[in-house]
Amino acid sequence: VFSLFFILMVAAFFSIDAQAIRSYFGTLIPPEYSTDARVLVERIDRSLSGVVRGQVTICVVNGVLTAIGLLVFGVKFAFLLATIATFFSLIPIFGTIISSVPIVLIALADGVQKGLAILVWIIGIHALEAYFLNPKIMGTAAKIHPLVVAFALIAGERTFGLIGALFAVPVAAIAVGCFDYAR
């Protein structure tokens, strides 16, 4: 709880004093490097905004596909569960797994066949997301090759678990932006 309030407080300071903070960090860079630093920051900003756009696109696609499946199979609380799936899909690959637990449990309450059918539907969505959407959409939006996105997700998850998977693509986008600039 303390961390949440602290993060909100820091975010508020950044929102209120964004220009002053940028100006301060600008003074930390020697004048002869300011043009290079500006170009580098613009490249990183472009990559990170691409990652955010890509992830939001994946979230919407995941939520819509989940809602379609829940409505087709007649699962109760379809829109609520689809909304949960949409927000959990912010976590690449693993969000789909986490959000599928309540969906399958509610479907199992109506019968084993419905529970298995919705589980197969969710596995299909997960496969589509993991093997096509994440690498392709994230790669296109962030201007990173899909193979780099896939390896970044694997490395992030193996190294730091769920948090690593969440931050893998943004870190890869920053690294690619810096590499492109240096090249």
JSON list of C-alpha atoms in Angstrom, two decimals:
[
{"chain": "A", "resi": 1, "resn": "VAL", "atom": "CA", "xyz": [0.00, 0.00, 0.00]},
{"chain": "A", "resi": 2, "resn": "PHE", "atom": "CA", "xyz": [2.85, 2.35, 0.86]},
{"chain": "A", "resi": 3, "resn": "SER", "atom": "CA", "xyz": [4.52, 1.67, -2.50]},
{"chain": "A", "resi": 4, "resn": "LEU", "atom": "CA", "xyz": [1.29, 2.36, -4.37]},
{"chain": "A", "resi": 5, "resn": "PHE", "atom": "CA", "xyz": [0.81, 5.73, -2.69]},
{"chain": "A", "resi": 6, "resn": "PHE", "atom": "CA", "xyz": [4.47, 6.57, -3.17]},
{"chain": "A", "resi": 7, "resn": "ILE", "atom": "CA", "xyz": [4.24, 5.77, -6.90]},
{"chain": "A", "resi": 8, "resn": "LEU", "atom": "CA", "xyz": [1.10, 7.88, -7.22]},
{"chain": "A", "resi": 9, "resn": "MET", "atom": "CA", "xyz": [2.79, 10.77, -5.42]},
{"chain": "A", "resi": 10, "resn": "VAL", "atom": "CA", "xyz": [5.88, 10.60, -7.65]},
{"chain": "A", "resi": 11, "resn": "ALA", "atom": "CA", "xyz": [3.65, 10.37, -10.75]},
{"chain": "A", "resi": 12, "resn": "ALA", "atom": "CA", "xyz": [1.80, 13.48, -9.62]},
{"chain": "A", "resi": 13, "resn": "PHE", "atom": "CA", "xyz": [5.09, 15.37, -9.19]},
{"chain": "A", "resi": 14, "resn": "PHE", "atom": "CA", "xyz": [6.20, 14.27, -12.65]},
{"chain": "A", "resi": 15, "resn": "SER", "atom": "CA", "xyz": [2.88, 15.39, -14.13]},
{"chain": "A", "resi": 16, "resn": "ILE", "atom": "CA", "xyz": [2.92, 18.77, -12.42]},
{"chain": "A", "resi": 17, "resn": "ASP", "atom": "CA", "xyz": [6.61, 19.61, -12.88]},
{"chain": "A", "resi": 18, "resn": "ALA", "atom": "CA", "xyz": [7.41, 17.77, -16.12]},
{"chain": "A", "resi": 19, "resn": "GLN", "atom": "CA", "xyz": [8.92, 20.78, -17.86]},
{"chain": "A", "resi": 20, "resn": "ALA", "atom": "CA", "xyz": [11.08, 21.74, -14.86]},
{"chain": "A", "resi": 21, "resn": "ILE", "atom": "CA", "xyz": [12.32, 18.15, -14.53]},
{"chain": "A", "resi": 22, "resn": "ARG", "atom": "CA", "xyz": [13.20, 18.01, -18.25]},
{"chain": "A", "resi": 23, "resn": "SER", "atom": "CA", "xyz": [15.01, 21.33, -17.97]},
{"chain": "A", "resi": 24, "resn": "TYR", "atom": "CA", "xyz": [17.00, 20.08, -14.97]},
{"chain": "A", "resi": 25, "resn": "PHE", "atom": "CA", "xyz": [18.05, 16.89, -16.72]},
{"chain": "A", "resi": 26, "resn": "GLY", "atom": "CA", "xyz": [18.97, 18.97, -19.75]},
{"chain": "A", "resi": 27, "resn": "THR", "atom": "CA", "xyz": [21.47, 20.89, -17.61]},
{"chain": "A", "resi": 28, "resn": "LEU", "atom": "CA", "xyz": [23.19, 17.63, -16.63]},
{"chain": "A", "resi": 29, "resn": "ILE", "atom": "CA", "xyz": [24.26, 17.02, -20.24]},
{"chain": "A", "resi": 30, "resn": "PRO", "atom": "CA", "xyz": [27.25, 19.00, -21.51]},
{"chain": "A", "resi": 31, "resn": "PRO", "atom": "CA", "xyz": [26.23, 21.47, -24.25]},
{"chain": "A", "resi": 32, "resn": "GLU", "atom": "CA", "xyz": [28.34, 19.77, -26.92]},
{"chain": "A", "resi": 33, "resn": "TYR", "atom": "CA", "xyz": [26.35, 16.54, -26.45]},
{"chain": "A", "resi": 34, "resn": "SER", "atom": "CA", "xyz": [22.88, 18.08, -26.15]},
{"chain": "A", "resi": 35, "resn": "THR", "atom": "CA", "xyz": [21.96, 17.50, -29.82]},
{"chain": "A", "resi": 36, "resn": "ASP", "atom": "CA", "xyz": [23.05, 13.86, -29.64]},
{"chain": "A", "resi": 37, "resn": "ALA", "atom": "CA", "xyz": [21.21, 13.36, -26.36]},
{"chain": "A", "resi": 38, "resn": "ARG", "atom": "CA", "xyz": [18.03, 14.88, -27.82]},
{"chain": "A", "resi": 39, "resn": "VAL", "atom": "CA", "xyz": [18.18, 12.55, -30.85]},
{"chain": "A", "resi": 40, "resn": "LEU", "atom": "CA", "xyz": [18.78, 9.53, -28.61]},
{"chain": "A", "resi": 41, "resn": "VAL", "atom": "CA", "xyz": [15.88, 10.44, -26.30]},
{"chain": "A", "resi": 42, "resn": "GLU", "atom": "CA", "xyz": [13.60, 10.92, -29.33]},
{"chain": "A", "resi": 43, "resn": "ARG", "atom": "CA", "xyz": [14.52, 7.45, -30.64]},
{"chain": "A", "resi": 44, "resn": "ILE", "atom": "CA", "xyz": [13.91, 5.86, -27.25]},
{"chain": "A", "resi": 45, "resn": "ASP", "atom": "CA", "xyz": [10.62, 7.75, -26.91]},
{"chain": "A", "resi": 46, "resn": "ARG", "atom": "CA", "xyz": [9.50, 6.56, -30.35]},
{"chain": "A", "resi": 47, "resn": "SER", "atom": "CA", "xyz": [10.34, 2.94, -29.49]},
{"chain": "A", "resi": 48, "resn": "LEU", "atom": "CA", "xyz": [8.63, 3.05, -26.09]},
{"chain": "A", "resi": 49, "resn": "SER", "atom": "CA", "xyz": [5.51, 4.68, -27.48]},
{"chain": "A", "resi": 50, "resn": "GLY", "atom": "CA", "xyz": [5.43, 1.92, -30.10]},
{"chain": "A", "resi": 51, "resn": "VAL", "atom": "CA", "xyz": [5.63, -0.68, -27.33]},
{"chain": "A", "resi": 52, "resn": "VAL", "atom": "CA", "xyz": [2.71, 0.96, -25.50]},
{"chain": "A", "resi": 53, "resn": "ARG", "atom": "CA", "xyz": [0.61, 1.16, -28.69]},
{"chain": "A", "resi": 54, "resn": "GLY", "atom": "CA", "xyz": [1.42, -2.45, -29.50]},
{"chain": "A", "resi": 55, "resn": "GLN", "atom": "CA", "xyz": [0.55, -3.69, -26.02]},
{"chain": "A", "resi": 56, "resn": "VAL", "atom": "CA", "xyz": [-2.75, -1.78, -26.00]},
{"chain": "A", "resi": 57, "resn": "THR", "atom": "CA", "xyz": [-3.58, -3.29, -29.40]},
{"chain": "A", "resi": 58, "resn": "ILE", "atom": "CA", "xyz": [-2.85, -6.78, -28.08]},
{"chain": "A", "resi": 59, "resn": "CYS", "atom": "CA", "xyz": [-4.99, -6.09, -24.99]},
{"chain": "A", "resi": 60, "resn": "VAL", "atom": "CA", "xyz": [-7.95, -5.01, -27.09]},
{"chain": "A", "resi": 61, "resn": "VAL", "atom": "CA", "xyz": [-7.64, -8.00, -29.45]},
{"chain": "A", "resi": 62, "resn": "ASN", "atom": "CA", "xyz": [-7.32, -10.38, -26.50]},
{"chain": "A", "resi": 63, "resn": "GLY", "atom": "CA", "xyz": [-10.35, -8.84, -24.77]},
{"chain": "A", "resi": 64, "resn": "VAL", "atom": "CA", "xyz": [-12.50, -8.97, -27.89]},
{"chain": "A", "resi": 65, "resn": "LEU", "atom": "CA", "xyz": [-11.57, -12.59, -28.65]},
{"chain": "A", "resi": 66, "resn": "THR", "atom": "CA", "xyz": [-12.20, -13.56, -25.03]},
{"chain": "A", "resi": 67, "resn": "ALA", "atom": "CA", "xyz": [-15.59, -11.81, -25.05]},
{"chain": "A", "resi": 68, "resn": "ILE", "atom": "CA", "xyz": [-16.57, -13.56, -28.28]},
{"chain": "A", "resi": 69, "resn": "GLY", "atom": "CA", "xyz": [-15.66, -16.95, -26.82]},
{"chain": "A", "resi": 70, "resn": "LEU", "atom": "CA", "xyz": [-17.45, -16.29, -23.55]},
{"chain": "A", "resi": 71, "resn": "LEU", "atom": "CA", "xyz": [-20.60, -15.15, -25.35]},
{"chain": "A", "resi": 72, "resn": "VAL", "atom": "CA", "xyz": [-20.53, -18.05, -27.81]},
{"chain": "A", "resi": 73, "resn": "PHE", "atom": "CA", "xyz": [-20.18, -20.59, -25.01]},
{"chain": "A", "resi": 74, "resn": "GLY", "atom": "CA", "xyz": [-22.67, -18.79, -22.79]},
{"chain": "A", "resi": 75, "resn": "VAL", "atom": "CA", "xyz": [-20.39, -18.22, -19.81]},
{"chain": "A", "resi": 76, "resn": "LYS", "atom": "CA", "xyz": [-21.88, -16.06, -17.05]},
{"chain": "A", "resi": 77, "resn": "PHE", "atom": "CA", "xyz": [-20.37, -12.62, -16.39]},
{"chain": "A", "resi": 78, "resn": "ALA", "atom": "CA", "xyz": [-18.91, -12.60, -19.92]},
{"chain": "A", "resi": 79, "resn": "PHE", "atom": "CA", "xyz": [-18.26, -8.86, -20.11]},
{"chain": "A", "resi": 80, "resn": "LEU", "atom": "CA", "xyz": [-16.71, -8.66, -16.64]},
{"chain": "A", "resi": 81, "resn": "LEU", "atom": "CA", "xyz": [-14.45, -11.63, -17.34]},
{"chain": "A", "resi": 82, "resn": "ALA", "atom": "CA", "xyz": [-13.49, -10.24, -20.75]},
{"chain": "A", "resi": 83, "resn": "THR", "atom": "CA", "xyz": [-12.61, -6.91, -19.13]},
{"chain": "A", "resi": 84, "resn": "ILE", "atom": "CA", "xyz": [-10.42, -8.71, -16.59]},
{"chain": "A", "resi": 85, "resn": "ALA", "atom": "CA", "xyz": [-8.74, -10.62, -19.43]},
{"chain": "A", "resi": 86, "resn": "THR", "atom": "CA", "xyz": [-8.18, -7.37, -21.31]},
{"chain": "A", "resi": 87, "resn": "PHE", "atom": "CA", "xyz": [-6.38, -5.73, -18.39]},
{"chain": "A", "resi": 88, "resn": "PHE", "atom": "CA", "xyz": [-4.39, -8.83, -17.46]},
{"chain": "A", "resi": 89, "resn": "SER", "atom": "CA", "xyz": [-3.15, -9.11, -21.02]},
{"chain": "A", "resi": 90, "resn": "LEU", "atom": "CA", "xyz": [-1.01, -6.05, -20.26]},
{"chain": "A", "resi": 91, "resn": "ILE", "atom": "CA", "xyz": [1.33, -8.69, -18.88]},
{"chain": "A", "resi": 92, "resn": "PRO", "atom": "CA", "xyz": [2.75, -10.35, -22.01]},
{"chain": "A", "resi": 93, "resn": "ILE", "atom": "CA", "xyz": [2.01, -14.08, -22.32]},
{"chain": "A", "resi": 94, "resn": "PHE", "atom": "CA", "xyz": [1.40, -14.69, -18.61]},
{"chain": "A", "resi": 95, "resn": "GLY", "atom": "CA", "xyz": [-1.54, -12.32, -18.27]},
{"chain": "A", "resi": 96, "resn": "THR", "atom": "CA", "xyz": [-3.65, -14.61, -20.41]},
{"chain": "A", "resi": 97, "resn": "ILE", "atom": "CA", "xyz": [-2.81, -17.53, -18.15]},
{"chain": "A", "resi": 98, "resn": "ILE", "atom": "CA", "xyz": [-3.62, -15.61, -14.96]},
{"chain": "A", "resi": 99, "resn": "SER", "atom": "CA", "xyz": [-6.92, -14.26, -16.31]},
{"chain": "A", "resi": 100, "resn": "SER", "atom": "CA", "xyz": [-8.01, -17.67, -17.56]},
{"chain": "A", "resi": 101, "resn": "VAL", "atom": "CA", "xyz": [-8.29, -19.16, -14.05]},
{"chain": "A", "resi": 102, "resn": "PRO", "atom": "CA", "xyz": [-11.52, -17.37, -13.03]},
{"chain": "A", "resi": 103, "resn": "ILE", "atom": "CA", "xyz": [-12.94, -17.79, -16.53]},
{"chain": "A", "resi": 104, "resn": "VAL", "atom": "CA", "xyz": [-12.45, -21.55, -16.53]},
{"chain": "A", "resi": 105, "resn": "LEU", "atom": "CA", "xyz": [-13.69, -21.88, -12.94]},
{"chain": "A", "resi": 106, "resn": "ILE", "atom": "CA", "xyz": [-16.92, -20.04, -13.74]},
{"chain": "A", "resi": 107, "resn": "ALA", "atom": "CA", "xyz": [-17.37, -22.10, -16.92]},
{"chain": "A", "resi": 108, "resn": "LEU", "atom": "CA", "xyz": [-16.78, -25.31, -14.95]},
{"chain": "A", "resi": 109, "resn": "ALA", "atom": "CA", "xyz": [-19.67, -24.34, -12.67]},
{"chain": "A", "resi": 110, "resn": "ASP", "atom": "CA", "xyz": [-21.96, -24.84, -15.69]},
{"chain": "A", "resi": 111, "resn": "GLY", "atom": "CA", "xyz": [-20.42, -28.16, -16.62]},
{"chain": "A", "resi": 112, "resn": "VAL", "atom": "CA", "xyz": [-17.18, -29.91, -17.43]},
{"chain": "A", "resi": 113, "resn": "GLN", "atom": "CA", "xyz": [-17.76, -29.72, -21.19]},
{"chain": "A", "resi": 114, "resn": "LYS", "atom": "CA", "xyz": [-18.24, -25.95, -21.09]},
{"chain": "A", "resi": 115, "resn": "GLY", "atom": "CA", "xyz": [-15.15, -25.60, -18.89]},
{"chain": "A", "resi": 116, "resn": "LEU", "atom": "CA", "xyz": [-13.03, -27.66, -21.29]},
{"chain": "A", "resi": 117, "resn": "ALA", "atom": "CA", "xyz": [-14.42, -25.84, -24.34]},
{"chain": "A", "resi": 118, "resn": "ILE", "atom": "CA", "xyz": [-13.61, -22.42, -22.90]},
{"chain": "A", "resi": 119, "resn": "LEU", "atom": "CA", "xyz": [-10.17, -23.68, -21.83]},
{"chain": "A", "resi": 120, "resn": "VAL", "atom": "CA", "xyz": [-9.45, -24.75, -25.42]},
{"chain": "A", "resi": 121, "resn": "TRP", "atom": "CA", "xyz": [-10.68, -21.34, -26.63]},
{"chain": "A", "resi": 122, "resn": "ILE", "atom": "CA", "xyz": [-8.36, -19.53, -24.20]},
{"chain": "A", "resi": 123, "resn": "ILE", "atom": "CA", "xyz": [-5.42, -21.76, -25.16]},
{"chain": "A", "resi": 124, "resn": "GLY", "atom": "CA", "xyz": [-6.09, -20.81, -28.78]},
{"chain": "A", "resi": 125, "resn": "ILE", "atom": "CA", "xyz": [-6.12, -17.11, -27.86]},
{"chain": "A", "resi": 126, "resn": "HIS", "atom": "CA", "xyz": [-2.93, -17.59, -25.85]},
{"chain": "A", "resi": 127, "resn": "ALA", "atom": "CA", "xyz": [-1.22, -19.38, -28.75]},
{"chain": "A", "resi": 128, "resn": "LEU", "atom": "CA", "xyz": [-2.30, -16.64, -31.15]},
{"chain": "A", "resi": 129, "resn": "GLU", "atom": "CA", "xyz": [-1.02, -13.98, -28.76]},
{"chain": "A", "resi": 130, "resn": "ALA", "atom": "CA", "xyz": [2.27, -15.69, -27.89]},
{"chain": "A", "resi": 131, "resn": "TYR", "atom": "CA", "xyz": [3.28, -16.89, -31.33]},
{"chain": "A", "resi": 132, "resn": "PHE", "atom": "CA", "xyz": [1.84, -14.24, -33.61]},
{"chain": "A", "resi": 133, "resn": "LEU", "atom": "CA", "xyz": [0.45, -11.10, -31.98]},
{"chain": "A", "resi": 134, "resn": "ASN", "atom": "CA", "xyz": [3.18, -10.37, -29.43]},
{"chain": "A", "resi": 135, "resn": "PRO", "atom": "CA", "xyz": [6.15, -10.74, -31.78]},
{"chain": "A", "resi": 136, "resn": "LYS", "atom": "CA", "xyz": [4.45, -9.26, -34.86]},
{"chain": "A", "resi": 137, "resn": "ILE", "atom": "CA", "xyz": [2.47, -6.34, -33.37]},
{"chain": "A", "resi": 138, "resn": "MET", "atom": "CA", "xyz": [5.07, -5.43, -30.76]},
{"chain": "A", "resi": 139, "resn": "GLY", "atom": "CA", "xyz": [7.84, -5.74, -33.31]},
{"chain": "A", "resi": 140, "resn": "THR", "atom": "CA", "xyz": [6.03, -3.58, -35.85]},
{"chain": "A", "resi": 141, "resn": "ALA", "atom": "CA", "xyz": [4.89, -0.95, -33.35]},
{"chain": "A", "resi": 142, "resn": "ALA", "atom": "CA", "xyz": [8.28, -0.64, -31.66]},
{"chain": "A", "resi": 143, "resn": "LYS", "atom": "CA", "xyz": [10.26, -1.16, -34.90]},
{"chain": "A", "resi": 144, "resn": "ILE", "atom": "CA", "xyz": [11.92, -4.24, -33.42]},
{"chain": "A", "resi": 145, "resn": "HIS", "atom": "CA", "xyz": [12.26, -7.54, -35.26]},
{"chain": "A", "resi": 146, "resn": "PRO", "atom": "CA", "xyz": [9.74, -10.14, -33.92]},
{"chain": "A", "resi": 147, "resn": "LEU", "atom": "CA", "xyz": [12.60, -12.52, -33.13]},
{"chain": "A", "resi": 148, "resn": "VAL", "atom": "CA", "xyz": [14.16, -9.91, -30.82]},
{"chain": "A", "resi": 149, "resn": "VAL", "atom": "CA", "xyz": [10.78, -9.48, -29.10]},
{"chain": "A", "resi": 150, "resn": "ALA", "atom": "CA", "xyz": [10.45, -13.26, -28.63]},
{"chain": "A", "resi": 151, "resn": "PHE", "atom": "CA", "xyz": [13.95, -13.62, -27.20]},
{"chain": "A", "resi": 152, "resn": "ALA", "atom": "CA", "xyz": [13.46, -10.57, -24.97]},
{"chain": "A", "resi": 153, "resn": "LEU", "atom": "CA", "xyz": [10.27, -12.10, -23.53]},
{"chain": "A", "resi": 154, "resn": "ILE", "atom": "CA", "xyz": [12.00, -15.42, -22.90]},
{"chain": "A", "resi": 155, "resn": "ALA", "atom": "CA", "xyz": [15.07, -13.80, -21.36]},
{"chain": "A", "resi": 156, "resn": "GLY", "atom": "CA", "xyz": [12.98, -11.46, -19.20]},
{"chain": "A", "resi": 157, "resn": "GLU", "atom": "CA", "xyz": [10.76, -14.26, -17.91]},
{"chain": "A", "resi": 158, "resn": "ARG", "atom": "CA", "xyz": [13.66, -16.64, -17.24]},
{"chain": "A", "resi": 159, "resn": "THR", "atom": "CA", "xyz": [15.72, -13.97, -15.50]},
{"chain": "A", "resi": 160, "resn": "PHE", "atom": "CA", "xyz": [13.16, -12.03, -13.48]},
{"chain": "A", "resi": 161, "resn": "GLY", "atom": "CA", "xyz": [9.93, -14.04, -13.76]},
{"chain": "A", "resi": 162, "resn": "LEU", "atom": "CA", "xyz": [6.63, -12.27, -14.35]},
{"chain": "A", "resi": 163, "resn": "ILE", "atom": "CA", "xyz": [8.07, -8.80, -13.77]},
{"chain": "A", "resi": 164, "resn": "GLY", "atom": "CA", "xyz": [10.85, -9.56, -16.24]},
{"chain": "A", "resi": 165, "resn": "ALA", "atom": "CA", "xyz": [8.33, -10.56, -18.90]},
{"chain": "A", "resi": 166, "resn": "LEU", "atom": "CA", "xyz": [6.40, -7.35, -18.28]},
{"chain": "A", "resi": 167, "resn": "PHE", "atom": "CA", "xyz": [9.44, -5.12, -18.77]},
{"chain": "A", "resi": 168, "resn": "ALA", "atom": "CA", "xyz": [11.32, -7.22, -21.36]},
{"chain": "A", "resi": 169, "resn": "VAL", "atom": "CA", "xyz": [9.99, -5.54, -24.49]},
{"chain": "A", "resi": 170, "resn": "PRO", "atom": "CA", "xyz": [10.36, -1.95, -23.21]},
{"chain": "A", "resi": 171, "resn": "VAL", "atom": "CA", "xyz": [13.96, -2.70, -22.15]},
{"chain": "A", "resi": 172, "resn": "ALA", "atom": "CA", "xyz": [14.62, -4.30, -25.54]},
{"chain": "A", "resi": 173, "resn": "ALA", "atom": "CA", "xyz": [13.11, -1.23, -27.25]},
{"chain": "A", "resi": 174, "resn": "ILE", "atom": "CA", "xyz": [15.45, 1.05, -25.29]},
{"chain": "A", "resi": 175, "resn": "ALA", "atom": "CA", "xyz": [18.44, -1.18, -26.10]},
{"chain": "A", "resi": 176, "resn": "VAL", "atom": "CA", "xyz": [17.57, -1.27, -29.82]},
{"chain": "A", "resi": 177, "resn": "GLY", "atom": "CA", "xyz": [17.06, 2.51, -29.85]},
{"chain": "A", "resi": 178, "resn": "CYS", "atom": "CA", "xyz": [20.47, 3.03, -28.25]},
{"chain": "A", "resi": 179, "resn": "PHE", "atom": "CA", "xyz": [22.10, 0.53, -30.60]},
{"chain": "A", "resi": 180, "resn": "ASP", "atom": "CA", "xyz": [20.53, 2.18, -33.66]},
{"chain": "A", "resi": 181, "resn": "TYR", "atom": "CA", "xyz": [21.74, 5.55, -32.49]},
{"chain": "A", "resi": 182, "resn": "ALA", "atom": "CA", "xyz": [25.25, 4.29, -31.81]},
{"chain": "A", "resi": 183, "resn": "ARG", "atom": "CA", "xyz": [25.37, 2.56, -35.18]}
]
